[in-house]
mmCIF file of C-alpha atoms in Angstrom:
data_model
loop_
_atom_site.group_PDB
_atom_site.id
_atom_site.type_symbol
_atom_site.label_atom_id
_atom_site.label_comp_id
_atom_site.label_asym_id
_atom_site.label_seq_id
_atom_site.Cartn_x
_atom_site.Cartn_y
_atom_site.Cartn_z
ATOM 1 C CA UNK I 1 0.000 0.000 0.000
ATOM 2 C CA UNK I 2 1.125 3.523 -0.723
ATOM 3 C CA UNK I 3 1.728 5.732 2.283
ATOM 4 C CA UNK I 4 -0.847 8.391 3.062
ATOM 5 C CA UNK I 5 -0.040 11.789 4.545
ATOM 6 C CA UNK I 6 -2.312 12.360 7.530
ATOM 7 C CA UNK I 7 -2.995 16.083 7.927
ATOM 8 C CA UNK I 8 -3.718 15.736 11.651
ATOM 9 C CA UNK I 9 -1.771 15.192 14.848
ATOM 10 C CA UNK I 10 -4.660 13.311 16.499
ATOM 11 C CA UNK I 11 -3.407 10.125 18.187
ATOM 12 C CA UNK I 12 -6.895 8.605 17.775
ATOM 13 C CA UNK I 13 -6.831 9.065 13.995
ATOM 14 C CA UNK I 14 -3.346 7.582 13.890
ATOM 15 C CA UNK I 15 -4.518 4.548 15.897
ATOM 16 C CA UNK I 16 -7.327 3.906 13.401
ATOM 17 C CA UNK I 17 -4.935 4.039 10.424
ATOM 18 C CA UNK I 18 -2.559 1.669 12.253
ATOM 19 C CA UNK I 19 -5.437 -0.725 12.967
ATOM 20 C CA UNK I 20 -6.286 -0.741 9.248
ATOM 21 C CA UNK I 21 -2.573 -1.309 8.477
ATOM 22 C CA UNK I 22 -2.501 1.798 6.254
ATOM 23 C CA UNK I 23 1.031 3.220 6.100
ATOM 24 C CA UNK I 24 1.089 6.927 6.867
ATOM 25 C CA UNK I 25 3.160 9.851 8.020
ATOM 26 C CA UNK I 26 1.889 12.907 9.841
ATOM 27 C CA UNK I 27 2.222 16.475 8.648
ATOM 28 C CA UNK I 28 0.475 18.854 11.017
ATOM 29 C CA UNK I 29 -1.130 21.647 8.971
ATOM 30 C CA UNK I 30 -1.072 25.224 10.183
ATOM 31 C CA UNK I 31 -4.514 26.684 9.473
ATOM 32 C CA UNK I 32 -6.818 29.349 10.821
ATOM 33 C CA UNK I 33 -9.776 27.478 12.321
ATOM 34 C CA UNK I 34 -12.029 30.521 12.591
ATOM 35 C CA UNK I 35 -14.981 30.772 10.224
ATOM 36 C CA UNK I 36 -17.624 33.220 9.085
ATOM 37 C CA UNK I 37 -20.896 33.196 11.058
ATOM 38 C CA UNK I 38 -22.819 32.912 7.784
ATOM 39 C CA UNK I 39 -21.357 29.445 7.097
ATOM 40 C CA UNK I 40 -23.728 26.544 7.831
ATOM 41 C CA UNK I 41 -22.269 25.049 11.019
ATOM 42 C CA UNK I 42 -22.718 21.486 9.694
ATOM 43 C CA UNK I 43 -20.368 22.318 6.801
ATOM 44 C CA UNK I 44 -17.529 23.571 9.001
ATOM 45 C CA UNK I 45 -15.790 20.179 9.530
ATOM 46 C CA UNK I 46 -15.558 19.603 5.769
ATOM 47 C CA UNK I 47 -14.280 23.146 5.158
ATOM 48 C CA UNK I 48 -11.610 22.736 7.860
ATOM 49 C CA UNK I 49 -10.601 19.259 6.626
ATOM 50 C CA UNK I 50 -10.156 20.732 3.120
ATOM 51 C CA UNK I 51 -8.090 23.597 4.549
ATOM 52 C CA UNK I 52 -5.840 21.084 6.312
ATOM 53 C CA UNK I 53 -5.263 19.134 3.076
ATOM 54 C CA UNK I 54 -4.535 22.314 1.101
ATOM 55 C CA UNK I 55 -2.144 23.559 3.796
ATOM 56 C CA UNK I 56 -0.171 20.297 3.572
ATOM 57 C CA UNK I 57 -0.069 20.447 -0.254
ATOM 58 C CA UNK I 58 1.295 24.015 -0.104
ATOM 59 C CA UNK I 59 3.864 23.080 2.567
ATOM 60 C CA UNK I 60 5.511 20.407 0.388
ATOM 61 C CA UNK I 61 8.222 21.155 -2.220
ATOM 62 C CA UNK I 62 6.610 21.797 -5.618
ATOM 63 C CA UNK I 63 8.676 19.049 -7.274
ATOM 64 C CA UNK I 64 7.602 16.433 -4.726
ATOM 65 C CA UNK I 65 5.080 13.884 -5.938
ATOM 66 C CA UNK I 66 2.082 13.823 -3.602
ATOM 67 C CA UNK I 67 0.185 10.538 -3.731
ATOM 68 C CA UNK I 68 -2.478 10.762 -0.983
ATOM 69 C CA UNK I 69 -3.370 13.264 1.729
ATOM 70 C CA UNK I 70 -6.094 12.662 4.303
ATOM 71 C CA UNK I 71 -7.615 15.492 6.310
ATOM 72 C CA UNK I 72 -10.281 15.205 8.995
ATOM 73 C CA UNK I 73 -12.101 17.504 11.367
ATOM 74 C CA UNK I 74 -14.668 16.950 14.108
ATOM 75 C CA UNK I 75 -17.073 19.347 15.786
ATOM 76 C CA UNK I 76 -19.811 18.936 18.339
ATOM 77 C CA UNK I 77 -23.085 20.709 17.665
ATOM 78 C CA UNK I 78 -25.581 21.226 20.472
ATOM 79 C CA UNK I 79 -28.487 23.707 20.402
ATOM 80 C CA UNK I 80 -26.974 25.137 17.211
ATOM 81 C CA UNK I 81 -23.754 26.009 19.076
ATOM 82 C CA UNK I 82 -20.334 24.556 18.279
ATOM 83 C CA UNK I 83 -18.366 23.020 21.120
ATOM 84 C CA UNK I 84 -14.677 22.754 20.370
ATOM 85 C CA UNK I 85 -11.821 21.811 22.676
ATOM 86 C CA UNK I 86 -12.271 23.324 26.147
ATOM 87 C CA UNK I 87 -9.630 25.848 27.142
ATOM 88 C CA UNK I 88 -9.861 25.190 30.878
ATOM 89 C CA UNK I 89 -11.113 22.722 33.466
ATOM 90 C CA UNK I 90 -13.998 25.090 34.219
ATOM 91 C CA UNK I 91 -15.039 25.186 30.575
ATOM 92 C CA UNK I 92 -14.815 21.380 30.347
ATOM 93 C CA UNK I 93 -17.121 21.142 33.392
ATOM 94 C CA UNK I 94 -19.524 23.608 31.731
ATOM 95 C CA UNK I 95 -19.595 21.581 28.487
ATOM 96 C CA UNK I 96 -20.331 18.266 30.218
ATOM 97 C CA UNK I 97 -22.917 19.944 32.460
ATOM 98 C CA UNK I 98 -24.757 21.076 29.308
ATOM 99 C CA UNK I 99 -24.463 17.666 27.614
ATOM 100 C CA UNK I 100 -25.642 15.581 30.601
ATOM 101 C CA UNK I 101 -29.164 14.258 30.188
ATOM 102 C CA UNK I 102 -29.327 15.400 26.540
ATOM 103 C CA UNK I 103 -28.324 14.424 22.990
ATOM 104 C CA UNK I 104 -25.847 16.270 20.785
ATOM 105 C CA UNK I 105 -24.429 15.758 17.285
ATOM 106 C CA UNK I 106 -20.831 14.838 16.543
ATOM 107 C CA UNK I 107 -19.965 15.783 12.966
ATOM 108 C CA UNK I 108 -16.772 14.423 11.421
ATOM 109 C CA UNK I 109 -15.719 15.109 7.847
ATOM 110 C CA UNK I 110 -12.881 13.486 5.974
ATOM 111 C CA UNK I 111 -11.265 14.840 2.813
ATOM 112 C CA UNK I 112 -8.982 12.713 0.647
ATOM 113 C CA UNK I 113 -6.623 14.221 -1.926
ATOM 114 C CA UNK I 114 -5.734 11.892 -4.796
ATOM 115 C CA UNK I 115 -2.384 13.067 -6.183
ATOM 116 C CA UNK I 116 -2.734 11.057 -9.399
ATOM 117 C CA UNK I 117 -6.008 12.701 -10.345
ATOM 118 C CA UNK I 118 -5.253 16.009 -8.570
ATOM 119 C CA UNK I 119 -8.680 16.023 -6.997
ATOM 120 C CA UNK I 120 -10.245 15.852 -3.571
ATOM 121 C CA UNK I 121 -13.302 13.970 -2.409
ATOM 122 C CA UNK I 122 -15.087 14.160 0.913
ATOM 123 C CA UNK I 123 -17.503 12.348 3.168
ATOM 124 C CA UNK I 124 -19.235 13.456 6.357
ATOM 125 C CA UNK I 125 -20.575 11.408 9.233
ATOM 126 C CA UNK I 126 -23.100 12.693 11.772
ATOM 127 C CA UNK I 127 -23.578 10.701 14.969
ATOM 128 C CA UNK I 128 -25.967 11.460 17.822
ATOM 129 C CA UNK I 129 -24.527 10.975 21.320
ATOM 130 C CA UNK I 130 -26.780 10.823 24.399
ATOM 131 C CA UNK I 131 -25.368 11.449 27.855
ATOM 132 C CA UNK I 132 -27.202 10.074 30.882
ATOM 133 C CA UNK I 133 -28.151 12.551 33.600
ATOM 134 C CA UNK I 134 -25.054 13.278 35.731
ATOM 135 C CA UNK I 135 -24.537 14.786 39.161
ATOM 136 C CA UNK I 136 -22.070 17.632 39.643
ATOM 137 C CA UNK I 137 -19.910 15.155 41.564
ATOM 138 C CA UNK I 138 -19.804 12.796 38.563
ATOM 139 C CA UNK I 139 -18.992 15.652 36.200
ATOM 140 C CA UNK I 140 -16.190 16.852 38.486
ATOM 141 C CA UNK I 141 -14.807 13.308 38.770
ATOM 142 C CA UNK I 142 -14.696 13.051 34.990
ATOM 143 C CA UNK I 143 -13.170 16.484 34.476
ATOM 144 C CA UNK I 144 -10.542 15.745 37.168
ATOM 145 C CA UNK I 145 -9.436 12.745 35.069
ATOM 146 C CA UNK I 146 -7.950 15.207 32.571
ATOM 147 C CA UNK I 147 -9.460 13.443 29.557
ATOM 148 C CA UNK I 148 -10.987 16.716 28.405
ATOM 149 C CA UNK I 149 -7.599 18.034 27.254
ATOM 150 C CA UNK I 150 -7.548 18.343 23.458
ATOM 151 C CA UNK I 151 -10.956 16.667 23.011
ATOM 152 C CA UNK I 152 -13.836 18.264 21.106
ATOM 153 C CA UNK I 153 -16.657 18.806 23.575
ATOM 154 C CA UNK I 154 -14.353 17.976 26.474
ATOM 155 C CA UNK I 155 -14.793 14.195 26.471
ATOM 156 C CA UNK I 156 -13.403 11.019 24.955
ATOM 157 C CA UNK I 157 -16.002 8.376 24.142
ATOM 158 C CA UNK I 158 -13.374 5.603 24.075
ATOM 159 C CA UNK I 159 -12.320 6.229 27.682
ATOM 160 C CA UNK I 160 -13.949 7.141 31.001
ATOM 161 C CA UNK I 161 -16.731 9.167 29.354
ATOM 162 C CA UNK I 162 -18.277 5.859 28.290
ATOM 163 C CA UNK I 163 -19.472 5.509 31.914
ATOM 164 C CA UNK I 164 -21.990 8.253 31.175
ATOM 165 C CA UNK I 165 -22.865 7.782 27.518
ATOM 166 C CA UNK I 166 -26.265 6.154 27.424
ATOM 167 C CA UNK I 167 -26.351 5.572 23.682
ATOM 168 C CA UNK I 168 -24.955 6.583 20.356
ATOM 169 C CA UNK I 169 -26.808 6.558 17.067
ATOM 170 C CA UNK I 170 -24.322 6.398 14.226
ATOM 171 C CA UNK I 171 -20.588 5.755 14.041
ATOM 172 C CA UNK I 172 -18.501 5.110 17.150
ATOM 173 C CA UNK I 173 -15.295 5.707 15.152
ATOM 174 C CA UNK I 174 -16.833 8.919 13.805
ATOM 175 C CA UNK I 175 -17.111 10.210 17.371
ATOM 176 C CA UNK I 176 -13.473 9.243 17.973
ATOM 177 C CA UNK I 177 -12.554 11.398 14.962
ATOM 178 C CA UNK I 178 -12.193 9.161 11.900
ATOM 179 C CA UNK I 179 -15.311 7.291 10.715
ATOM 180 C CA UNK I 180 -13.998 3.936 9.460
ATOM 181 C CA UNK I 181 -16.889 3.124 7.115
ATOM 182 C CA UNK I 182 -16.621 6.496 5.353
ATOM 183 C CA UNK I 183 -12.823 6.198 5.248
ATOM 184 C CA UNK I 184 -12.966 2.744 3.651
ATOM 185 C CA UNK I 185 -15.634 3.954 1.223
ATOM 186 C CA UNK I 186 -13.697 7.024 0.094
ATOM 187 C CA UNK I 187 -10.460 5.038 -0.328
ATOM 188 C CA UNK I 188 -12.268 2.371 -2.346
ATOM 189 C CA UNK I 189 -13.890 5.020 -4.568
ATOM 190 C CA UNK I 190 -10.466 6.492 -5.301
ATOM 191 C CA UNK I 191 -8.888 3.122 -6.124
ATOM 192 C CA UNK I 192 -6.837 2.802 -2.919
ATOM 193 C CA UNK I 193 -7.180 -0.782 -1.693
ATOM 194 C CA UNK I 194 -6.492 -1.749 1.908
ATOM 195 C CA UNK I 195 -7.078 -5.414 1.058
ATOM 196 C CA UNK I 196 -3.523 -5.957 -0.274
#
């Protein structure tokens, strides 16, 4: 298999590629993640994933052949508000307090650049995550674990947060940050086989 450039420093995304035995190297793109308020919030992950791919393309020497670049971005949407990575323990507590006893959407988009065809394609996964009602003590216990660091919405579904997640409707791997079904589908469409 040809190596893929992963335009993300996310350890979770790297773990998924390793599990699928897809060879890759990481190039962390430097992009501005702010966006215009007129943009449909559900489109933001795809726009940011595209920006990451483009940033990597522009960072490479012009004579270098670029086979494949994979970009991904995840946001949490709740009551039409975006919840990114909390900046403090207090903000993480606030996020989880809002999520407890309710359902929110986790939107992950992936963008694949095919260097042979010089084109990009994209897929988006939307998964609904329902938190059980939580006491302030439970929220504080979770926040004290430190898992909120660097996690959209301030939680990691694959770790201690699973104690409080009542159900998910959609893709577990999408919530982690790289929806495996969509990834396999987009690779297959572009003629990249992981079956070798």
